[in-house]
Amino acid sequence: MPRPKQELTPEPAITEFKRGPWPRLFRWVGVGVILALHSGIIMTSYHSHVGLGRAVSIKECIVYVMLLFMTAVLVPQIVFEVDSVRADADGLRIRNLFLSFHEKWADLKSFYDPPWLKFAVLRGAKFFYFLNKRDLNDFDRLEQTIKEKAPQLPQ
């Protein structure tokens, strides 16, 4: 007895936009350098104050301010910058260096793409993301996909 033919439903188009391996490696090196500097300076300071009984000097305060400034500039870029974006029928699956998120198309709040910045900002219900126009492959197609699938975004 012949089998009845099963109708095949087409798979939803899944598109993935990734950063190349070198920029990803540079971000991990940046995280390592920041952790090494912080731990080295803090442990040296701890040894100096507790082990040797010295007081805090102005030079140390300047080093702490410089370290805080460097951290304030680099850490948001490392934490909020998107490593890969996967667009499917349900929404966007977004990964950065440490976390992974799933944003539905209806939950996207805004998409801001200024031509003078190298970042586009995507704001979802849970988080906001920096999309690096130079690092993500085929960024123009990603932008077009976001604007098509999420028409509720302000233009």
mmCIF file with all atom_site columns, C-alpha atoms in Angstrom:
data_model
loop_
_atom_site.group_PDB
_atom_site.id
_atom_site.type_symbol
_atom_site.label_atom_id
_atom_site.label_alt_id
_atom_site.label_comp_id
_atom_site.label_asym_id
_atom_site.label_entity_id
_atom_site.label_seq_id
_atom_site.pdbx_PDB_ins_code
_atom_site.Cartn_x
_atom_site.Cartn_y
_atom_site.Cartn_z
_atom_site.occupancy
_atom_site.B_iso_or_equiv
_atom_site.pdbx_formal_charge
_atom_site.auth_seq_id
_atom_site.auth_comp_id
_atom_site.auth_asym_id
_atom_site.auth_atom_id
_atom_site.pdbx_PDB_model_num
ATOM 1   C CA . MET A 1 1   ? 0.000  0.000  0.000  1.00 0.00 ? 1   MET A CA 1
ATOM 2   C CA . PRO A 1 2   ? 1.565  3.337  -1.016 1.00 0.00 ? 2   PRO A CA 1
ATOM 3   C CA . ARG A 1 3   ? 2.143  5.940  1.624  1.00 0.00 ? 3   ARG A CA 1
ATOM 4   C CA . PRO A 1 4   ? 0.227  9.200  1.408  1.00 0.00 ? 4   PRO A CA 1
ATOM 5   C CA . LYS A 1 5   ? 2.369  12.161 0.510  1.00 0.00 ? 5   LYS A CA 1
ATOM 6   C CA . GLN A 1 6   ? 3.145  14.456 3.384  1.00 0.00 ? 6   GLN A CA 1
ATOM 7   C CA . GLU A 1 7   ? 3.087  18.130 2.733  1.00 0.00 ? 7   GLU A CA 1
ATOM 8   C CA . LEU A 1 8   ? 6.314  19.797 3.642  1.00 0.00 ? 8   LEU A CA 1
ATOM 9   C CA . THR A 1 9   ? 6.018  23.136 5.305  1.00 0.00 ? 9   THR A CA 1
ATOM 10  C CA . PRO A 1 10  ? 8.846  25.504 4.480  1.00 0.00 ? 10  PRO A CA 1
ATOM 11  C CA . GLU A 1 11  ? 11.214 26.241 7.321  1.00 0.00 ? 11  GLU A CA 1
ATOM 12  C CA . PRO A 1 12  ? 11.180 29.834 8.524  1.00 0.00 ? 12  PRO A CA 1
ATOM 13  C CA . ALA A 1 13  ? 14.133 31.809 7.267  1.00 0.00 ? 13  ALA A CA 1
ATOM 14  C CA . ILE A 1 14  ? 16.796 32.045 9.921  1.00 0.00 ? 14  ILE A CA 1
ATOM 15  C CA . THR A 1 15  ? 19.485 34.594 9.310  1.00 0.00 ? 15  THR A CA 1
ATOM 16  C CA . GLU A 1 16  ? 22.562 34.945 11.465 1.00 0.00 ? 16  GLU A CA 1
ATOM 17  C CA . PHE A 1 17  ? 24.768 38.013 11.667 1.00 0.00 ? 17  PHE A CA 1
ATOM 18  C CA . LYS A 1 18  ? 28.102 37.475 13.413 1.00 0.00 ? 18  LYS A CA 1
ATOM 19  C CA . ARG A 1 19  ? 31.194 39.365 14.318 1.00 0.00 ? 19  ARG A CA 1
ATOM 20  C CA . GLY A 1 20  ? 34.430 37.990 12.898 1.00 0.00 ? 20  GLY A CA 1
ATOM 21  C CA . PRO A 1 21  ? 36.879 36.020 15.046 1.00 0.00 ? 21  PRO A CA 1
ATOM 22  C CA . TRP A 1 22  ? 39.508 38.778 15.351 1.00 0.00 ? 22  TRP A CA 1
ATOM 23  C CA . PRO A 1 23  ? 37.237 41.472 16.816 1.00 0.00 ? 23  PRO A CA 1
ATOM 24  C CA . ARG A 1 24  ? 35.848 38.872 19.233 1.00 0.00 ? 24  ARG A CA 1
ATOM 25  C CA . LEU A 1 25  ? 39.398 37.933 20.265 1.00 0.00 ? 25  LEU A CA 1
ATOM 26  C CA . PHE A 1 26  ? 40.267 41.609 20.811 1.00 0.00 ? 26  PHE A CA 1
ATOM 27  C CA . ARG A 1 27  ? 37.239 41.989 23.130 1.00 0.00 ? 27  ARG A CA 1
ATOM 28  C CA . TRP A 1 28  ? 38.342 38.994 25.199 1.00 0.00 ? 28  TRP A CA 1
ATOM 29  C CA . VAL A 1 29  ? 41.889 40.380 25.377 1.00 0.00 ? 29  VAL A CA 1
ATOM 30  C CA . GLY A 1 30  ? 40.404 43.706 26.559 1.00 0.00 ? 30  GLY A CA 1
ATOM 31  C CA . VAL A 1 31  ? 38.475 41.921 29.316 1.00 0.00 ? 31  VAL A CA 1
ATOM 32  C CA . GLY A 1 32  ? 41.656 40.097 30.355 1.00 0.00 ? 32  GLY A CA 1
ATOM 33  C CA . VAL A 1 33  ? 43.699 43.312 30.446 1.00 0.00 ? 33  VAL A CA 1
ATOM 34  C CA . ILE A 1 34  ? 41.052 45.100 32.515 1.00 0.00 ? 34  ILE A CA 1
ATOM 35  C CA . LEU A 1 35  ? 40.873 42.235 35.007 1.00 0.00 ? 35  LEU A CA 1
ATOM 36  C CA . ALA A 1 36  ? 44.665 41.990 35.230 1.00 0.00 ? 36  ALA A CA 1
ATOM 37  C CA . LEU A 1 37  ? 45.078 45.741 35.807 1.00 0.00 ? 37  LEU A CA 1
ATOM 38  C CA . HIS A 1 38  ? 42.352 45.872 38.405 1.00 0.00 ? 38  HIS A CA 1
ATOM 39  C CA . SER A 1 39  ? 43.537 42.860 40.338 1.00 0.00 ? 39  SER A CA 1
ATOM 40  C CA . GLY A 1 40  ? 47.194 43.946 40.147 1.00 0.00 ? 40  GLY A CA 1
ATOM 41  C CA . ILE A 1 41  ? 46.549 47.492 41.350 1.00 0.00 ? 41  ILE A CA 1
ATOM 42  C CA . ILE A 1 42  ? 44.142 46.433 44.090 1.00 0.00 ? 42  ILE A CA 1
ATOM 43  C CA . MET A 1 43  ? 46.432 43.669 45.395 1.00 0.00 ? 43  MET A CA 1
ATOM 44  C CA . THR A 1 44  ? 49.446 45.988 45.349 1.00 0.00 ? 44  THR A CA 1
ATOM 45  C CA . SER A 1 45  ? 47.468 48.624 47.221 1.00 0.00 ? 45  SER A CA 1
ATOM 46  C CA . TYR A 1 46  ? 46.213 46.048 49.734 1.00 0.00 ? 46  TYR A CA 1
ATOM 47  C CA . HIS A 1 47  ? 49.756 44.795 50.353 1.00 0.00 ? 47  HIS A CA 1
ATOM 48  C CA . SER A 1 48  ? 51.023 48.354 50.723 1.00 0.00 ? 48  SER A CA 1
ATOM 49  C CA . HIS A 1 49  ? 48.349 49.383 53.243 1.00 0.00 ? 49  HIS A CA 1
ATOM 50  C CA . VAL A 1 50  ? 47.869 46.225 55.266 1.00 0.00 ? 50  VAL A CA 1
ATOM 51  C CA . GLY A 1 51  ? 51.287 44.607 55.003 1.00 0.00 ? 51  GLY A CA 1
ATOM 52  C CA . LEU A 1 52  ? 53.472 47.701 55.215 1.00 0.00 ? 52  LEU A CA 1
ATOM 53  C CA . GLY A 1 53  ? 51.130 50.039 57.082 1.00 0.00 ? 53  GLY A CA 1
ATOM 54  C CA . ARG A 1 54  ? 51.358 52.952 54.636 1.00 0.00 ? 54  ARG A CA 1
ATOM 55  C CA . ALA A 1 55  ? 48.691 55.622 54.222 1.00 0.00 ? 55  ALA A CA 1
ATOM 56  C CA . VAL A 1 56  ? 46.858 56.391 50.978 1.00 0.00 ? 56  VAL A CA 1
ATOM 57  C CA . SER A 1 57  ? 48.780 58.913 48.861 1.00 0.00 ? 57  SER A CA 1
ATOM 58  C CA . ILE A 1 58  ? 47.641 61.388 46.237 1.00 0.00 ? 58  ILE A CA 1
ATOM 59  C CA . LYS A 1 59  ? 49.442 59.390 43.542 1.00 0.00 ? 59  LYS A CA 1
ATOM 60  C CA . GLU A 1 60  ? 47.373 56.333 44.412 1.00 0.00 ? 60  GLU A CA 1
ATOM 61  C CA . CYS A 1 61  ? 44.177 58.359 44.205 1.00 0.00 ? 61  CYS A CA 1
ATOM 62  C CA . ILE A 1 62  ? 45.173 59.566 40.736 1.00 0.00 ? 62  ILE A CA 1
ATOM 63  C CA . VAL A 1 63  ? 45.795 55.973 39.647 1.00 0.00 ? 63  VAL A CA 1
ATOM 64  C CA . TYR A 1 64  ? 42.369 54.949 40.995 1.00 0.00 ? 64  TYR A CA 1
ATOM 65  C CA . VAL A 1 65  ? 40.670 57.810 39.116 1.00 0.00 ? 65  VAL A CA 1
ATOM 66  C CA . MET A 1 66  ? 42.455 56.849 35.884 1.00 0.00 ? 66  MET A CA 1
ATOM 67  C CA . LEU A 1 67  ? 41.487 53.201 36.380 1.00 0.00 ? 67  LEU A CA 1
ATOM 68  C CA . LEU A 1 68  ? 37.879 54.189 37.025 1.00 0.00 ? 68  LEU A CA 1
ATOM 69  C CA . PHE A 1 69  ? 37.846 56.348 33.876 1.00 0.00 ? 69  PHE A CA 1
ATOM 70  C CA . MET A 1 70  ? 39.280 53.525 31.753 1.00 0.00 ? 70  MET A CA 1
ATOM 71  C CA . THR A 1 71  ? 36.716 51.113 33.161 1.00 0.00 ? 71  THR A CA 1
ATOM 72  C CA . ALA A 1 72  ? 33.834 53.531 32.581 1.00 0.00 ? 72  ALA A CA 1
ATOM 73  C CA . VAL A 1 73  ? 34.833 53.876 28.924 1.00 0.00 ? 73  VAL A CA 1
ATOM 74  C CA . LEU A 1 74  ? 35.557 50.242 28.085 1.00 0.00 ? 74  LEU A CA 1
ATOM 75  C CA . VAL A 1 75  ? 33.181 48.113 30.149 1.00 0.00 ? 75  VAL A CA 1
ATOM 76  C CA . PRO A 1 76  ? 29.859 49.373 28.693 1.00 0.00 ? 76  PRO A CA 1
ATOM 77  C CA . GLN A 1 77  ? 31.194 48.796 25.198 1.00 0.00 ? 77  GLN A CA 1
ATOM 78  C CA . ILE A 1 78  ? 32.273 45.259 26.114 1.00 0.00 ? 78  ILE A CA 1
ATOM 79  C CA . VAL A 1 79  ? 29.070 44.374 27.980 1.00 0.00 ? 79  VAL A CA 1
ATOM 80  C CA . PHE A 1 80  ? 26.438 45.962 25.707 1.00 0.00 ? 80  PHE A CA 1
ATOM 81  C CA . GLU A 1 81  ? 28.052 45.329 22.316 1.00 0.00 ? 81  GLU A CA 1
ATOM 82  C CA . VAL A 1 82  ? 26.431 42.504 20.356 1.00 0.00 ? 82  VAL A CA 1
ATOM 83  C CA . ASP A 1 83  ? 28.560 39.536 19.314 1.00 0.00 ? 83  ASP A CA 1
ATOM 84  C CA . SER A 1 84  ? 25.974 37.815 17.125 1.00 0.00 ? 84  SER A CA 1
ATOM 85  C CA . VAL A 1 85  ? 22.337 38.289 16.139 1.00 0.00 ? 85  VAL A CA 1
ATOM 86  C CA . ARG A 1 86  ? 20.073 35.519 14.907 1.00 0.00 ? 86  ARG A CA 1
ATOM 87  C CA . ALA A 1 87  ? 16.848 36.647 13.262 1.00 0.00 ? 87  ALA A CA 1
ATOM 88  C CA . ASP A 1 88  ? 14.010 34.149 12.876 1.00 0.00 ? 88  ASP A CA 1
ATOM 89  C CA . ALA A 1 89  ? 10.207 34.219 12.742 1.00 0.00 ? 89  ALA A CA 1
ATOM 90  C CA . ASP A 1 90  ? 9.856  34.588 16.536 1.00 0.00 ? 90  ASP A CA 1
ATOM 91  C CA . GLY A 1 91  ? 12.308 37.409 17.076 1.00 0.00 ? 91  GLY A CA 1
ATOM 92  C CA . LEU A 1 92  ? 15.971 38.096 17.647 1.00 0.00 ? 92  LEU A CA 1
ATOM 93  C CA . ARG A 1 93  ? 18.398 35.918 19.554 1.00 0.00 ? 93  ARG A CA 1
ATOM 94  C CA . ILE A 1 94  ? 21.160 38.255 20.655 1.00 0.00 ? 94  ILE A CA 1
ATOM 95  C CA . ARG A 1 95  ? 24.487 37.222 22.174 1.00 0.00 ? 95  ARG A CA 1
ATOM 96  C CA . ASN A 1 96  ? 27.214 39.371 23.610 1.00 0.00 ? 96  ASN A CA 1
ATOM 97  C CA . LEU A 1 97  ? 30.447 38.179 25.236 1.00 0.00 ? 97  LEU A CA 1
ATOM 98  C CA . PHE A 1 98  ? 28.791 37.054 28.467 1.00 0.00 ? 98  PHE A CA 1
ATOM 99  C CA . LEU A 1 99  ? 24.999 36.842 28.051 1.00 0.00 ? 99  LEU A CA 1
ATOM 100 C CA . SER A 1 100 ? 22.391 35.614 25.611 1.00 0.00 ? 100 SER A CA 1
ATOM 101 C CA . PHE A 1 101 ? 18.939 37.155 25.141 1.00 0.00 ? 101 PHE A CA 1
ATOM 102 C CA . HIS A 1 102 ? 15.800 36.428 23.156 1.00 0.00 ? 102 HIS A CA 1
ATOM 103 C CA . GLU A 1 103 ? 13.757 39.461 22.126 1.00 0.00 ? 103 GLU A CA 1
ATOM 104 C CA . LYS A 1 104 ? 10.409 38.959 20.368 1.00 0.00 ? 104 LYS A CA 1
ATOM 105 C CA . TRP A 1 105 ? 9.594  41.267 17.479 1.00 0.00 ? 105 TRP A CA 1
ATOM 106 C CA . ALA A 1 106 ? 6.681  42.794 19.386 1.00 0.00 ? 106 ALA A CA 1
ATOM 107 C CA . ASP A 1 107 ? 8.893  43.546 22.429 1.00 0.00 ? 107 ASP A CA 1
ATOM 108 C CA . LEU A 1 108 ? 11.360 45.764 20.562 1.00 0.00 ? 108 LEU A CA 1
ATOM 109 C CA . LYS A 1 109 ? 11.031 49.357 21.740 1.00 0.00 ? 109 LYS A CA 1
ATOM 110 C CA . SER A 1 110 ? 13.312 51.372 19.472 1.00 0.00 ? 110 SER A CA 1
ATOM 111 C CA . PHE A 1 111 ? 16.047 51.144 16.865 1.00 0.00 ? 111 PHE A CA 1
ATOM 112 C CA . TYR A 1 112 ? 18.310 54.157 16.475 1.00 0.00 ? 112 TYR A CA 1
ATOM 113 C CA . ASP A 1 113 ? 20.886 54.170 13.686 1.00 0.00 ? 113 ASP A CA 1
ATOM 114 C CA . PRO A 1 114 ? 22.727 57.494 13.440 1.00 0.00 ? 114 PRO A CA 1
ATOM 115 C CA . PRO A 1 115 ? 24.960 57.680 10.342 1.00 0.00 ? 115 PRO A CA 1
ATOM 116 C CA . TRP A 1 116 ? 27.807 59.422 12.203 1.00 0.00 ? 116 TRP A CA 1
ATOM 117 C CA . LEU A 1 117 ? 28.245 56.669 14.840 1.00 0.00 ? 117 LEU A CA 1
ATOM 118 C CA . LYS A 1 118 ? 29.678 53.220 14.315 1.00 0.00 ? 118 LYS A CA 1
ATOM 119 C CA . PHE A 1 119 ? 27.011 51.799 16.636 1.00 0.00 ? 119 PHE A CA 1
ATOM 120 C CA . ALA A 1 120 ? 23.290 51.378 16.155 1.00 0.00 ? 120 ALA A CA 1
ATOM 121 C CA . VAL A 1 121 ? 21.266 51.122 19.358 1.00 0.00 ? 121 VAL A CA 1
ATOM 122 C CA . LEU A 1 122 ? 18.516 48.535 19.669 1.00 0.00 ? 122 LEU A CA 1
ATOM 123 C CA . ARG A 1 123 ? 16.315 48.716 22.751 1.00 0.00 ? 123 ARG A CA 1
ATOM 124 C CA . GLY A 1 124 ? 14.247 45.721 23.740 1.00 0.00 ? 124 GLY A CA 1
ATOM 125 C CA . ALA A 1 125 ? 12.037 44.854 26.705 1.00 0.00 ? 125 ALA A CA 1
ATOM 126 C CA . LYS A 1 126 ? 14.895 43.356 28.716 1.00 0.00 ? 126 LYS A CA 1
ATOM 127 C CA . PHE A 1 127 ? 18.038 45.199 27.714 1.00 0.00 ? 127 PHE A CA 1
ATOM 128 C CA . PHE A 1 128 ? 19.564 47.555 25.189 1.00 0.00 ? 128 PHE A CA 1
ATOM 129 C CA . TYR A 1 129 ? 22.207 46.562 22.703 1.00 0.00 ? 129 TYR A CA 1
ATOM 130 C CA . PHE A 1 130 ? 24.969 48.219 20.690 1.00 0.00 ? 130 PHE A CA 1
ATOM 131 C CA . LEU A 1 131 ? 25.112 46.839 17.150 1.00 0.00 ? 131 LEU A CA 1
ATOM 132 C CA . ASN A 1 132 ? 28.527 47.552 15.674 1.00 0.00 ? 132 ASN A CA 1
ATOM 133 C CA . LYS A 1 133 ? 27.977 48.436 12.015 1.00 0.00 ? 133 LYS A CA 1
ATOM 134 C CA . ARG A 1 134 ? 31.553 47.630 11.042 1.00 0.00 ? 134 ARG A CA 1
ATOM 135 C CA . ASP A 1 135 ? 31.912 44.309 12.861 1.00 0.00 ? 135 ASP A CA 1
ATOM 136 C CA . LEU A 1 136 ? 28.590 42.583 12.135 1.00 0.00 ? 136 LEU A CA 1
ATOM 137 C CA . ASN A 1 137 ? 28.533 41.034 8.696  1.00 0.00 ? 137 ASN A CA 1
ATOM 138 C CA . ASP A 1 138 ? 25.867 42.394 6.327  1.00 0.00 ? 138 ASP A CA 1
ATOM 139 C CA . PHE A 1 139 ? 24.596 45.040 8.742  1.00 0.00 ? 139 PHE A CA 1
ATOM 140 C CA . ASP A 1 140 ? 22.370 46.661 6.095  1.00 0.00 ? 140 ASP A CA 1
ATOM 141 C CA . ARG A 1 141 ? 20.366 43.461 5.734  1.00 0.00 ? 141 ARG A CA 1
ATOM 142 C CA . LEU A 1 142 ? 20.046 43.191 9.536  1.00 0.00 ? 142 LEU A CA 1
ATOM 143 C CA . GLU A 1 143 ? 18.750 46.756 9.693  1.00 0.00 ? 143 GLU A CA 1
ATOM 144 C CA . GLN A 1 144 ? 16.257 46.047 6.925  1.00 0.00 ? 144 GLN A CA 1
ATOM 145 C CA . THR A 1 145 ? 15.091 42.842 8.672  1.00 0.00 ? 145 THR A CA 1
ATOM 146 C CA . ILE A 1 146 ? 14.527 44.673 11.963 1.00 0.00 ? 146 ILE A CA 1
ATOM 147 C CA . LYS A 1 147 ? 12.539 47.433 10.255 1.00 0.00 ? 147 LYS A CA 1
ATOM 148 C CA . GLU A 1 148 ? 10.411 44.942 8.307  1.00 0.00 ? 148 GLU A CA 1
ATOM 149 C CA . LYS A 1 149 ? 9.641  42.542 11.151 1.00 0.00 ? 149 LYS A CA 1
ATOM 150 C CA . ALA A 1 150 ? 9.049  45.178 13.821 1.00 0.00 ? 150 ALA A CA 1
ATOM 151 C CA . PRO A 1 151 ? 6.867  47.865 12.214 1.00 0.00 ? 151 PRO A CA 1
ATOM 152 C CA . GLN A 1 152 ? 5.912  49.283 15.621 1.00 0.00 ? 152 GLN A CA 1
ATOM 153 C CA . LEU A 1 153 ? 9.368  50.873 15.998 1.00 0.00 ? 153 LEU A CA 1
ATOM 154 C CA . PRO A 1 154 ? 9.410  54.665 15.727 1.00 0.00 ? 154 PRO A CA 1
ATOM 155 C CA . GLN A 1 155 ? 11.092 55.873 12.551 1.00 0.00 ? 155 GLN A CA 1
#
